[in-house]
Short mmCIF file of C-alpha atoms in Angstrom, two decimals:
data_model
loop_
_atom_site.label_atom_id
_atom_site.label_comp_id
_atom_site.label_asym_id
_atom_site.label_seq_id
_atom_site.Cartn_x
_atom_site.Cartn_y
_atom_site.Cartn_z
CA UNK A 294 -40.63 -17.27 64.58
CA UNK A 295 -36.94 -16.12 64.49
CA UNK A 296 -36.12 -14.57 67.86
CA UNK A 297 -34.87 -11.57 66.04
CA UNK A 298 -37.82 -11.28 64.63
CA UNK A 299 -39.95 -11.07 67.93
CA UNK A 300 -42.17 -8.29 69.24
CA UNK A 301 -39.98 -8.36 72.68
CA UNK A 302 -36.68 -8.71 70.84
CA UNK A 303 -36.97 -5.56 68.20
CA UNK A 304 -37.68 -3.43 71.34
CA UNK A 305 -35.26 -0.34 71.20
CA UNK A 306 -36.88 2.40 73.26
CA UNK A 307 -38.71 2.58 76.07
CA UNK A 308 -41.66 3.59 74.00
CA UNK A 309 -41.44 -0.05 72.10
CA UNK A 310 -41.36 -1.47 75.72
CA UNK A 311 -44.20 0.63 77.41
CA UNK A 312 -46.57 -0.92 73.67
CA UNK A 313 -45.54 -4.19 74.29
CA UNK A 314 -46.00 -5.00 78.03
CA UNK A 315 -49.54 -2.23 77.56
CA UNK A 316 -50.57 -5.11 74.91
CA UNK A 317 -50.05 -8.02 76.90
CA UNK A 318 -52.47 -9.92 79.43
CA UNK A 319 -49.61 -10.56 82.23
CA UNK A 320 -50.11 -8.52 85.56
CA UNK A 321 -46.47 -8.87 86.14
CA UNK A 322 -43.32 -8.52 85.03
CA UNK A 323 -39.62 -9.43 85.53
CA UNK A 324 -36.72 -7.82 86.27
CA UNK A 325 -33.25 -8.90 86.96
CA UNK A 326 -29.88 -6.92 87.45
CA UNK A 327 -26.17 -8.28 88.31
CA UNK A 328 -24.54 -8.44 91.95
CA UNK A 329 -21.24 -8.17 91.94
CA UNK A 330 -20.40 -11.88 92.07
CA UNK A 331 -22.53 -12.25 88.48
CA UNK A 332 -25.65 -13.60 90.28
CA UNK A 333 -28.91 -12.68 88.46
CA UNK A 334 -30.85 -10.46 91.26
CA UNK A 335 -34.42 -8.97 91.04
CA UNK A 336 -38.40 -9.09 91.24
CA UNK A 337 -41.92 -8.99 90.04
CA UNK A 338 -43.37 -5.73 88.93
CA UNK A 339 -47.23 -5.04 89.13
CA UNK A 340 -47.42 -3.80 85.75
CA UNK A 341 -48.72 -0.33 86.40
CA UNK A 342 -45.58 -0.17 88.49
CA UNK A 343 -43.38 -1.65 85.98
CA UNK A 344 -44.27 1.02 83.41
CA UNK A 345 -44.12 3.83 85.11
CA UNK A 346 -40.50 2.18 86.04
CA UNK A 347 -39.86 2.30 82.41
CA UNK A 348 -40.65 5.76 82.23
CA UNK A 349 -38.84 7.42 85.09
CA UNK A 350 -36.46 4.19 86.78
CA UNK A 351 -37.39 2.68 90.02
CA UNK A 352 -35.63 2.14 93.31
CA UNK A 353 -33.98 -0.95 94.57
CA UNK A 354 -32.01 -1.56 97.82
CA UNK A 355 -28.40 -1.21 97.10
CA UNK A 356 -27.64 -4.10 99.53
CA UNK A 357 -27.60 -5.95 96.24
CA UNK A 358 -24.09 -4.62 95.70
CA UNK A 359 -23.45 -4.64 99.03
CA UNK A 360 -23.60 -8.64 99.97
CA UNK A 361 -22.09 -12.02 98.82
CA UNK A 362 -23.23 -14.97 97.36
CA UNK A 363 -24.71 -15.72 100.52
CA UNK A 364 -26.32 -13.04 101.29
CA UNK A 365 -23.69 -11.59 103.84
CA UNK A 366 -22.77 -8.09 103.86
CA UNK A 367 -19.53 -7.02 103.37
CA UNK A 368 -18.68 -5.24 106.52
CA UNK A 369 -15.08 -3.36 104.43
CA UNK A 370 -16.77 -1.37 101.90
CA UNK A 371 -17.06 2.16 101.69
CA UNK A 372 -20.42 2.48 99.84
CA UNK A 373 -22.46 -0.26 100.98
CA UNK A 374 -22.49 -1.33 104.64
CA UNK A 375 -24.51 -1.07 107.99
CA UNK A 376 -22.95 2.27 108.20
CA UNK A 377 -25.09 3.49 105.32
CA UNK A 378 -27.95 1.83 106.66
CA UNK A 379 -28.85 0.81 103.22
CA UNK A 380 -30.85 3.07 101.00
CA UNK A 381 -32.29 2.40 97.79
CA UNK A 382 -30.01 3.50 94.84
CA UNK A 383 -32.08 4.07 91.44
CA UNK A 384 -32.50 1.52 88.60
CA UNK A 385 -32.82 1.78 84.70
CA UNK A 386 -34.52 -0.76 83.22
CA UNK A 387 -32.71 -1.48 80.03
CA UNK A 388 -35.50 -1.71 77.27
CA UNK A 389 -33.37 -3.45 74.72
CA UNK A 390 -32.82 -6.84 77.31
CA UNK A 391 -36.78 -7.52 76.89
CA UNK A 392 -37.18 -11.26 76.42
CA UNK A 393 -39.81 -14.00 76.64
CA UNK A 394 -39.22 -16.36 79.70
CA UNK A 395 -40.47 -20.12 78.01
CA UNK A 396 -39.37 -21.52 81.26
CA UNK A 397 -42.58 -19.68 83.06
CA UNK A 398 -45.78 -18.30 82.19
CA UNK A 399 -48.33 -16.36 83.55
CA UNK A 400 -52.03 -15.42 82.26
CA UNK A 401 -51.33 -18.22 79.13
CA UNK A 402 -48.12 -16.26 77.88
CA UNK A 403 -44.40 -16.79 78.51
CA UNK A 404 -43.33 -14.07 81.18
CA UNK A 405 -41.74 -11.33 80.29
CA UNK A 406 -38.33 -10.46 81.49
CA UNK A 407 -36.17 -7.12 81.75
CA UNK A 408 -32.26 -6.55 82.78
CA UNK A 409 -31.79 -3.31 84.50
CA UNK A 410 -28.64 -1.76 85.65
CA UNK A 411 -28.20 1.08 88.80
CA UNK A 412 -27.92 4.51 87.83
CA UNK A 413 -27.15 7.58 89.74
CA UNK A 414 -23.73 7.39 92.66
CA UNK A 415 -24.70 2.90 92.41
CA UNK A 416 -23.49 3.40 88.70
CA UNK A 417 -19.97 3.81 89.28
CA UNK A 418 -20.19 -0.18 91.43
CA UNK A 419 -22.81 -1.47 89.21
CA UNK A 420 -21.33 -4.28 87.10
CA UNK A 421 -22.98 -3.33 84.08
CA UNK A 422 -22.37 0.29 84.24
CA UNK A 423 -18.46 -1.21 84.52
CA UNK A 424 -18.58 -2.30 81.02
CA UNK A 425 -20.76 0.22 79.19
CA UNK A 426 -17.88 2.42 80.53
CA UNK A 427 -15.36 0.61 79.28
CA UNK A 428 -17.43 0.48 75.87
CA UNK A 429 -17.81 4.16 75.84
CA UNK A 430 -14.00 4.38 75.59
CA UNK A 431 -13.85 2.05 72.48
CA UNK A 432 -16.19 4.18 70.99
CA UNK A 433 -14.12 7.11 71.57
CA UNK A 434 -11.34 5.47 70.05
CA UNK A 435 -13.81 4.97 67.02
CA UNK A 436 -14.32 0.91 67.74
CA UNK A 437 -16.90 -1.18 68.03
CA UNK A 438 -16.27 -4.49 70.27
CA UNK A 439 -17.38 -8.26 69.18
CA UNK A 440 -17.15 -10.84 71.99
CA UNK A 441 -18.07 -14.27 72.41
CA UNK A 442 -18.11 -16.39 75.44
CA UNK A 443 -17.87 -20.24 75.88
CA UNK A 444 -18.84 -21.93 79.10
CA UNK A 445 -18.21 -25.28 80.80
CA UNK A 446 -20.49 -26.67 83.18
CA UNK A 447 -20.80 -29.71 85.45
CA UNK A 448 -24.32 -31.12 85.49
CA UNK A 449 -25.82 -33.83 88.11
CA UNK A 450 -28.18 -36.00 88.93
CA UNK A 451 -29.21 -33.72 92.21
CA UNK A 452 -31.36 -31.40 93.80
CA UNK A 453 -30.36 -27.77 95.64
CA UNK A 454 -31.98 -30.17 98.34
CA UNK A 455 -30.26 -33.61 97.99
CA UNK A 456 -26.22 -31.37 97.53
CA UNK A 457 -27.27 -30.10 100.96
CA UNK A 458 -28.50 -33.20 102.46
CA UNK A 459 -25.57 -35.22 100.59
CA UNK A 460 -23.03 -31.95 101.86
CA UNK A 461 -21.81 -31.63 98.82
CA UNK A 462 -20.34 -35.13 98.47
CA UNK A 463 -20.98 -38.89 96.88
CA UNK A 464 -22.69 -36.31 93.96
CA UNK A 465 -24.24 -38.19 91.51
CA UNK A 466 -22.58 -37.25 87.55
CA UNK A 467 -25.42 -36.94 85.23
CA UNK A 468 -23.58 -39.26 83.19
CA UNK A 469 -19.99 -41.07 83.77
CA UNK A 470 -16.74 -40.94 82.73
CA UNK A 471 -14.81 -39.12 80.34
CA UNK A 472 -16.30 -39.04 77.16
CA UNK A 473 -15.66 -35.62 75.40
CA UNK A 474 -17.38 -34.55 71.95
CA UNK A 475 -19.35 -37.70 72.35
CA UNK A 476 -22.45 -38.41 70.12
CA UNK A 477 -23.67 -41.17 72.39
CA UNK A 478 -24.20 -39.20 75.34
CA UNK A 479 -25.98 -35.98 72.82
CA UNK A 480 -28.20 -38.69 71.63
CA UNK A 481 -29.18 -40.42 74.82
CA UNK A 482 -29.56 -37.16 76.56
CA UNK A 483 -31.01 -35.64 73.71
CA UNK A 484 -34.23 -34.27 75.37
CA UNK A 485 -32.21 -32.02 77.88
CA UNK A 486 -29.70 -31.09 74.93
CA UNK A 487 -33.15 -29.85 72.75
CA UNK A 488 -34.62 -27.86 75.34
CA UNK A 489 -31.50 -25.82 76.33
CA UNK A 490 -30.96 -25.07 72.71
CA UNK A 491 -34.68 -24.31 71.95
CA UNK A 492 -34.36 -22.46 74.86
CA UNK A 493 -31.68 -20.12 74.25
CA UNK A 494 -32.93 -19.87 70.23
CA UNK A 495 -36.12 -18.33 71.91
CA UNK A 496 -34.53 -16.22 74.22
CA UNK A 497 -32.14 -15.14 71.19
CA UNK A 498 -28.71 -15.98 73.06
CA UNK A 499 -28.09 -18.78 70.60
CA UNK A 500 -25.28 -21.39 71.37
CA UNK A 501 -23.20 -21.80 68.31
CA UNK A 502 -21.54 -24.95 69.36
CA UNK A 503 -22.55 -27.55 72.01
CA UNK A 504 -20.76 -30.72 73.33
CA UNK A 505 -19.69 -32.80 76.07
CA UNK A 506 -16.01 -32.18 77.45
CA UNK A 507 -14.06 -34.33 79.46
CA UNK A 508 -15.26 -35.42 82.28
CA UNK A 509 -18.48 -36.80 83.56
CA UNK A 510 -21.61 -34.78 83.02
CA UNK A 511 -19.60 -31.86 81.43
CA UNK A 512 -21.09 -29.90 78.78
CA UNK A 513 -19.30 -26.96 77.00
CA UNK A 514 -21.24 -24.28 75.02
CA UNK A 515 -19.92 -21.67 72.85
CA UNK A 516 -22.38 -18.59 72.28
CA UNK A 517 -22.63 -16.82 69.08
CA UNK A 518 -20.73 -14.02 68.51
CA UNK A 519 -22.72 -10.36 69.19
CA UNK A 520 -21.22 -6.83 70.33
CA UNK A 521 -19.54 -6.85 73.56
CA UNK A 522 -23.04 -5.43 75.85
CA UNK A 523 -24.98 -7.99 74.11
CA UNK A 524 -22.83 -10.37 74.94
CA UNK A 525 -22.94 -9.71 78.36
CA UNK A 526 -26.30 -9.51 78.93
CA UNK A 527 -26.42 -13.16 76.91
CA UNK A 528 -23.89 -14.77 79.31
CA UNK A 529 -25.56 -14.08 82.49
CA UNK A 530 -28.55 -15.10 81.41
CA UNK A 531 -27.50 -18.03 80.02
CA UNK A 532 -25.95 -18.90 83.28
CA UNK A 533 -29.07 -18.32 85.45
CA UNK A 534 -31.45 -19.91 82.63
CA UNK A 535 -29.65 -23.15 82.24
CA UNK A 536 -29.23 -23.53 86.04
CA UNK A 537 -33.05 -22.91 85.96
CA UNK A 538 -33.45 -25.60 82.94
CA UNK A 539 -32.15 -28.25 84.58
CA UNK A 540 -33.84 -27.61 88.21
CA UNK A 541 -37.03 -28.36 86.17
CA UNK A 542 -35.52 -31.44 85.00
CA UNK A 543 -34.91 -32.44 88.56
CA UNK A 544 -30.73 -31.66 87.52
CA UNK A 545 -28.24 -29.47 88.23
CA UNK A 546 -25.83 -27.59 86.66
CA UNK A 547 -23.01 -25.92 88.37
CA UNK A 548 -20.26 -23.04 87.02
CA UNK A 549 -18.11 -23.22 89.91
CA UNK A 550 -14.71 -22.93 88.52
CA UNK A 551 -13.60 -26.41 90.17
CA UNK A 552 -16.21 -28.95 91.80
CA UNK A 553 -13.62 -31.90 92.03
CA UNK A 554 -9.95 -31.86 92.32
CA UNK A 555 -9.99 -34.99 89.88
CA UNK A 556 -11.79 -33.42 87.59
CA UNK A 557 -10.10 -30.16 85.58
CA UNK A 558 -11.77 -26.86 85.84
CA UNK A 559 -14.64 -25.10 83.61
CA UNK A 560 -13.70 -22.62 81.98
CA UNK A 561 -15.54 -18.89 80.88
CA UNK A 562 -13.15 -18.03 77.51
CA UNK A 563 -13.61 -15.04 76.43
CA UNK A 564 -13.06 -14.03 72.47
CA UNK A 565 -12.46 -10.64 71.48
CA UNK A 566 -12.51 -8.49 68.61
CA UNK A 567 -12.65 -4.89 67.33
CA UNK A 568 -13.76 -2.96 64.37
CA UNK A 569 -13.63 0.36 62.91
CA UNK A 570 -16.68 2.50 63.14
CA UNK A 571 -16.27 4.70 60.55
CA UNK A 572 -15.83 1.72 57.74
CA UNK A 573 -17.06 -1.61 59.35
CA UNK A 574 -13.62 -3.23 58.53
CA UNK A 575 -11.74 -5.30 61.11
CA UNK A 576 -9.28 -3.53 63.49
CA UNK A 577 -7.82 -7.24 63.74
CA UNK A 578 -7.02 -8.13 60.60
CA UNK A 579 -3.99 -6.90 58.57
CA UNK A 580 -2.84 -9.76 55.62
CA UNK A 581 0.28 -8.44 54.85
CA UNK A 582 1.06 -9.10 58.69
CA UNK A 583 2.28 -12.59 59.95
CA UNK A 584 -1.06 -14.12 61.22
CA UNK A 585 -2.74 -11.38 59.83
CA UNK A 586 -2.56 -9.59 63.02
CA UNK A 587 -2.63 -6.08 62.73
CA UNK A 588 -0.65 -4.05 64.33
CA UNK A 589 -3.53 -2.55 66.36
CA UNK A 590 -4.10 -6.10 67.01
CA UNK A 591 -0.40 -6.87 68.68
CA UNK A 592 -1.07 -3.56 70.69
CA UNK A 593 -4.73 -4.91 72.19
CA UNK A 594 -3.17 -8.04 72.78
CA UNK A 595 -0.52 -6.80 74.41
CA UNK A 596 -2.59 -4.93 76.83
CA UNK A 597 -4.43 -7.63 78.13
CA UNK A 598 -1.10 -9.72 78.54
CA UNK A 599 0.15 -6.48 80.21
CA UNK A 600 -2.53 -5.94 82.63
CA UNK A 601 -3.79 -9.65 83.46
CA UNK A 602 -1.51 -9.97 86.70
CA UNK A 603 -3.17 -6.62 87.97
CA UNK A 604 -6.40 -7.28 86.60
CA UNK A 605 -6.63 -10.89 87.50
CA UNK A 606 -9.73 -10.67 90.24
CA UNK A 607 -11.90 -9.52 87.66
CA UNK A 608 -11.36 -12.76 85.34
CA UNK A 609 -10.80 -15.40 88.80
CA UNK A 610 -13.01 -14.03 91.38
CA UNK A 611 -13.97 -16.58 93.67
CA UNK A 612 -11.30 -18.46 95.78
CA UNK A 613 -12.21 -21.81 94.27
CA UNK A 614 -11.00 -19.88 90.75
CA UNK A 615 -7.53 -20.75 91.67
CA UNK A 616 -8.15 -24.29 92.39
CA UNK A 617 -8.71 -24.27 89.01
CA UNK A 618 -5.00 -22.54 87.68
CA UNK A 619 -2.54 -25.25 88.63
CA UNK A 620 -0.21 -26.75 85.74
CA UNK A 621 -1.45 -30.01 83.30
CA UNK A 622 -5.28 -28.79 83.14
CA UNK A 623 -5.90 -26.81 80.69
CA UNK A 624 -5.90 -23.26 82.45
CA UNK A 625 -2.22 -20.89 82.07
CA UNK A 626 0.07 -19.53 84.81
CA UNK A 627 1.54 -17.20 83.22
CA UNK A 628 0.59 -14.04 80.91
CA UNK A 629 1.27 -15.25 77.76
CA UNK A 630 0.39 -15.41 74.15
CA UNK A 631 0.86 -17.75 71.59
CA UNK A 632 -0.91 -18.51 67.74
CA UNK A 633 -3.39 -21.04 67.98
CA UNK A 634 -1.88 -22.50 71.33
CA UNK A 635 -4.28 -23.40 74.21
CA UNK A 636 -1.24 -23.42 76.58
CA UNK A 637 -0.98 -19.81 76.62
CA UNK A 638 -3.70 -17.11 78.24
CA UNK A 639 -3.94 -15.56 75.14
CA UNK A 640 -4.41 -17.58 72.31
CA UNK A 641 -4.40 -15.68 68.95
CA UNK A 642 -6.99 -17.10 66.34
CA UNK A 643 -5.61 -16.03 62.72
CA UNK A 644 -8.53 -15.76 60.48
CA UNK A 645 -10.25 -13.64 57.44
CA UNK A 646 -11.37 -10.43 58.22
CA UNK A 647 -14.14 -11.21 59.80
CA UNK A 648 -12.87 -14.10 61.89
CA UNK A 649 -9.46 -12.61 63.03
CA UNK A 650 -9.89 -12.31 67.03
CA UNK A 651 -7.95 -13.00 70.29
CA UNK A 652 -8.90 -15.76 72.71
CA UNK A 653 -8.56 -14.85 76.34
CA UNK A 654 -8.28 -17.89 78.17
CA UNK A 655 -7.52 -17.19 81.75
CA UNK A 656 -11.37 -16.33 82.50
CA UNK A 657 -13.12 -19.31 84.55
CA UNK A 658 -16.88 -20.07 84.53
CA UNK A 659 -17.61 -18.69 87.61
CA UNK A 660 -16.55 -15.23 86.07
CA UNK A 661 -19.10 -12.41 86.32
CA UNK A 662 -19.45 -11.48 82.48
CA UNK A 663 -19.89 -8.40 82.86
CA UNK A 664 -16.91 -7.46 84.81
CA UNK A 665 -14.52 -10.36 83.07
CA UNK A 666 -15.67 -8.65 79.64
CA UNK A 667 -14.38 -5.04 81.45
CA UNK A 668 -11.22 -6.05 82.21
CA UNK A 669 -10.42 -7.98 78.89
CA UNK A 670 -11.55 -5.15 76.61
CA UNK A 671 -10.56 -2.04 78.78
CA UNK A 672 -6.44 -3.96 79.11
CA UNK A 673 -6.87 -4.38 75.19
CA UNK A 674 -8.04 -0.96 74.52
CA UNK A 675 -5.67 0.52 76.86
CA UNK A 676 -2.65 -1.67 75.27
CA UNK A 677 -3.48 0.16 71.96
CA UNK A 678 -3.64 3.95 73.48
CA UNK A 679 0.13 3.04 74.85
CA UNK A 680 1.32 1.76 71.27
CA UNK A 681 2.53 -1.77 73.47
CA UNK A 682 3.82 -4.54 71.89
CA UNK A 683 3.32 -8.25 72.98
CA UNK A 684 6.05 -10.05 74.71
CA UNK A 685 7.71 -13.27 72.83
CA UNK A 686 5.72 -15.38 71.44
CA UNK A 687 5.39 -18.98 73.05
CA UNK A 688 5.72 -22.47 71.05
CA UNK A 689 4.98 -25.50 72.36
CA UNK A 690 3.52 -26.23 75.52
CA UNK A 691 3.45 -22.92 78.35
CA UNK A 692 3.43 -25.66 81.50
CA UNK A 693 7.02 -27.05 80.74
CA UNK A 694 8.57 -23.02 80.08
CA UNK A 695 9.87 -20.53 82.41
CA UNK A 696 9.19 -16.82 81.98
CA UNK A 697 9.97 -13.56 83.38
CA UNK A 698 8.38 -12.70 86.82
CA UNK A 699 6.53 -10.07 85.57
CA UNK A 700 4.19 -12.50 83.28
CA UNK A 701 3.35 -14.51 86.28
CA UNK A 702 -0.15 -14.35 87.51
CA UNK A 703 -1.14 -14.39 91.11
CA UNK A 704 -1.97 -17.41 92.68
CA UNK A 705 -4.61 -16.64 95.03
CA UNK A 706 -7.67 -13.90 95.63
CA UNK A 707 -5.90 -11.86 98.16
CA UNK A 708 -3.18 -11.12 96.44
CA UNK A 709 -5.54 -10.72 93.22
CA UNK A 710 -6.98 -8.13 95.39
CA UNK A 711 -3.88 -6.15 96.41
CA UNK A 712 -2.33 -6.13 92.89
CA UNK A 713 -6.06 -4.07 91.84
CA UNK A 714 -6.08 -1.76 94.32
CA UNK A 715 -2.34 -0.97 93.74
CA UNK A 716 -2.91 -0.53 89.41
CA UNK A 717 -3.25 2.51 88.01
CA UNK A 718 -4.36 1.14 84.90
CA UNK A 719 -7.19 -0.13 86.49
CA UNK A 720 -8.49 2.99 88.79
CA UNK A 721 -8.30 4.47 84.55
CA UNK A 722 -10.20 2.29 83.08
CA UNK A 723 -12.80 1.13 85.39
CA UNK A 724 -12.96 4.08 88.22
CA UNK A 725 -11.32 4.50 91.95
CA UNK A 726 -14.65 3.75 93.75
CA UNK A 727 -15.18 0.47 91.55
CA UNK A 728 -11.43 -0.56 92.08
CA UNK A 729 -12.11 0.00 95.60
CA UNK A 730 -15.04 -1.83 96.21
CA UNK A 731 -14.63 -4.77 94.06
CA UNK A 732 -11.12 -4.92 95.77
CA UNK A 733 -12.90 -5.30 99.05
CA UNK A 734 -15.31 -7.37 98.15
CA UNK A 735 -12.15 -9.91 96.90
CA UNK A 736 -10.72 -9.42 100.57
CA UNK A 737 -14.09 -10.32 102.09
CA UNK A 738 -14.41 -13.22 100.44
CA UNK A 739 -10.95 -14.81 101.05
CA UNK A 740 -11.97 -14.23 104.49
CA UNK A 741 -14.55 -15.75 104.57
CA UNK A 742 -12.56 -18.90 103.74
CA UNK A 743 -9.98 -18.54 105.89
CA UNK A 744 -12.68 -19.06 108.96
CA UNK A 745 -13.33 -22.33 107.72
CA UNK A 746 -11.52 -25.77 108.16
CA UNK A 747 -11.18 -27.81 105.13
CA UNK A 748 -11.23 -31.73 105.39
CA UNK A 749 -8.55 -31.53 103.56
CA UNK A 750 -7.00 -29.75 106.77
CA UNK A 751 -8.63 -32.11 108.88
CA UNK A 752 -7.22 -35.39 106.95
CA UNK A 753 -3.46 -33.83 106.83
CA UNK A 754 -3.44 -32.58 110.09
CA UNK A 755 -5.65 -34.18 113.12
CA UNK A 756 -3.75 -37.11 113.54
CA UNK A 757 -0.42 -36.70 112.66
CA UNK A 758 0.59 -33.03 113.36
#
């Protein structure tokens, strides 16, 4: 069966939901919602519980927004923090997100899973609520948003145990050397390569294109184009899913924008388009325009190129993201935008009127989608309510070229952090308190790096300074 064509996946109310889970023989159910760094948080449900949950929400402690990735609170946030003692903030489970979990079972019958988002004074933090704000706007405007994302990821020959025992080092590549688009490797790893498509077919977030990339044990995937929310909810759980996938294959996969420093970076590339509401047609797509970009088109993209200095913490937002934007691999410096050029950060993709979109490339896999996805589509949008135009465009290769200060993006978190909280643009678009906390969040985790000695430090240093 087609996974648009299953029970869980034609769900649209919460009437559809409370028939489906009443029907079925599991005592349990799932339920997962974003943190702020894009990790997939949330619990079991007695199934009496979960439905009245459907019904009327459910609480949840908001420490969930309020921590890192490991677990430490942020002690420079406003709404989360020991001073709040941590309360539970409401949560809406999102009917719509239903899918079947193949990866686990209960009772005979794959598990059934649920995304929720917070509701209530959590909404205006929560990264989900983020973008359906930002979506509201575009449909204000009278657009609807496509977006597709593609993802590179490292996978090895390890266990959560072994990387700990092994600290991180001497990791064993699930297969060696660089070998990118290769058949060989597909067809001797074909078993993994079947199960993470059947996978993702069943849990209808269907990868369009799937390949090695350069490097050893790199795999880049390409999901299939859906509206911007969709997408969203597809990308995170395609992260946490294929992580999960491989644990059971006694692998690992990793999204970390740069493992290795002789390795380049994974990537989370984001492609963007709009169309009009009223008449279905592309926003895009204009042939009597060079590159059939239409005006409209020029303005989004201009936006984005606009705004990606100030709105770079939502696209790199881990410190290791800017290990991974140095020059020669693959990843831009600068806001740019070229046709067809994977130099630039914005890479224009000429097409028909369906295909016409813009490419932002800046975005690394450790990206949360949600909030990546908010900051490309809220600078595009915003880039057409100002009429803006797009800078020069660049030929040839953006490493080797020079350009105005203004185009260059910041080079680390901190000052990723400090260009947020000073944009106006941004406290617009996504809201003061979510500029605000996200903005603190950034500072606590550079931080939390700079408390730690790198061997790196150790091996320049201990001897000779």
């Amino acid at each position: 069966m087609d996974a648009h064509t299953k029970p869980e996946r034609a769900i649209k109310t919460v009437e559809d939901a409370i028939r489906l889970v009443e029907a079925s023989g599991l005592t349990h159910i799932k339920v997962g919602l974003s943190d702020i760094d894009g990790i997939l948080r949330g619990k079991y449900l007695r199934k009496d519980k979960f439905l009245g949950a459907l019904r009327s929400g459910f609480a949840f402690c908001n420490v969930v927004l309020g921590w890192d990735a490991d677990d430490q609170m942020y002690d420079n946030t406003k709404y989360t923090g020991w001073h709040t003692a941590y309360p539970d903030a409401m949560v809406r489970i999102v009917p719509e997100t239903c899918r079947r979990l193949p990866l686990e079972q209960g009772n005979g019958e794959d598990m059934l899973f649920f995304l929720a988002e917070f509701v209530g004074d959590a909404e205006a933090i929560c990264p989900r609520g983020l973008l359906q704000r930002v979506l509201k706007r575009a449909t204000d405007m009278g657009f609807e948003a496509s977006a597709a994302l593609e993802y590179e990821f490292f996978m090895f020959e390890e266990t959560p145990h072994s990387v700990r025992e092994k600290n991180y080092r001497d990791l064993k590549n699930w297969t060696p050397g660089n070998f990118g688009y290769s058949v060989l490797r597909s067809t001797v790893e074909g078993d993994f390569y079947r199960q993470l498509l059947d996978m993702c077919e069943q849990m209808d977030m269907p990868i369009e294109g799937l390949h090695t990339e350069t490097g050893p044990g790199v795999l880049e995937a390409a999901l299939a184009v859906d509206g911007a929310s969709d997408m969203a909810d597809k990308a995170i759980l395609f992260k946490t899913f294929t992580k999960a996938l491989a644990q059971k294959n006694n692998l690992m996969a990793t999204f970390m924008a740069k493992w290795s420093h002789d390795h380049p970076g994974q990537s989370g590339h984001i492609h963007l388009s709009l169309r009009e509401a009223s008449t279905g047609k592309s926003a895009f797509y204009d042939e009597s325009r060079p590159y059939n970009m239409s005006a409209r088109q020029a303005s989004f993209m201009a936006g984005v190129q606009r705004y990606l200095p100030e709105f770079m913490s939502m696209f790199a937002q881990t410190v290791n993201s800017y290990s991974r934007l140095v020059p020669g691999y693959w990843a831009p410096l600068d806001a740019t935008w070229g046709v067809e050029n994977r130099t630039t950060a914005l890479r224009l993709i000429p097409g028909s009127e369906k295909s016409q979109r813009v490419e932002v490339r800046i975005g690394s896999a450790d990206a949360n989608p949600y909030i990546a996805l908010a900051a490309a589509l809220g600078a595009g949008l915003h880039g057409i309510e100002q009429g803006l135009d797009p800078g020069e465009i660049v030929q040839g290769n953006a490493y080797t070229q020079e350009f105005p200060a203004h185009l260059k993006l910041p080079c680390t978190l901190w000052e990723s952090a400090q260009r947020l909280r000073q944009s106006q643009a941004a406290k617009t678009l996504f809201g003061e308190p979510f500029v605000e906390h996200f903005a603190a969040t950034r500072e606590w985790e550079e931080r939390q790096f700079r408390r730690h000695v790198t061997d790196w430090e150790l091996a320049r240093y201990f001897e000779i300074i």
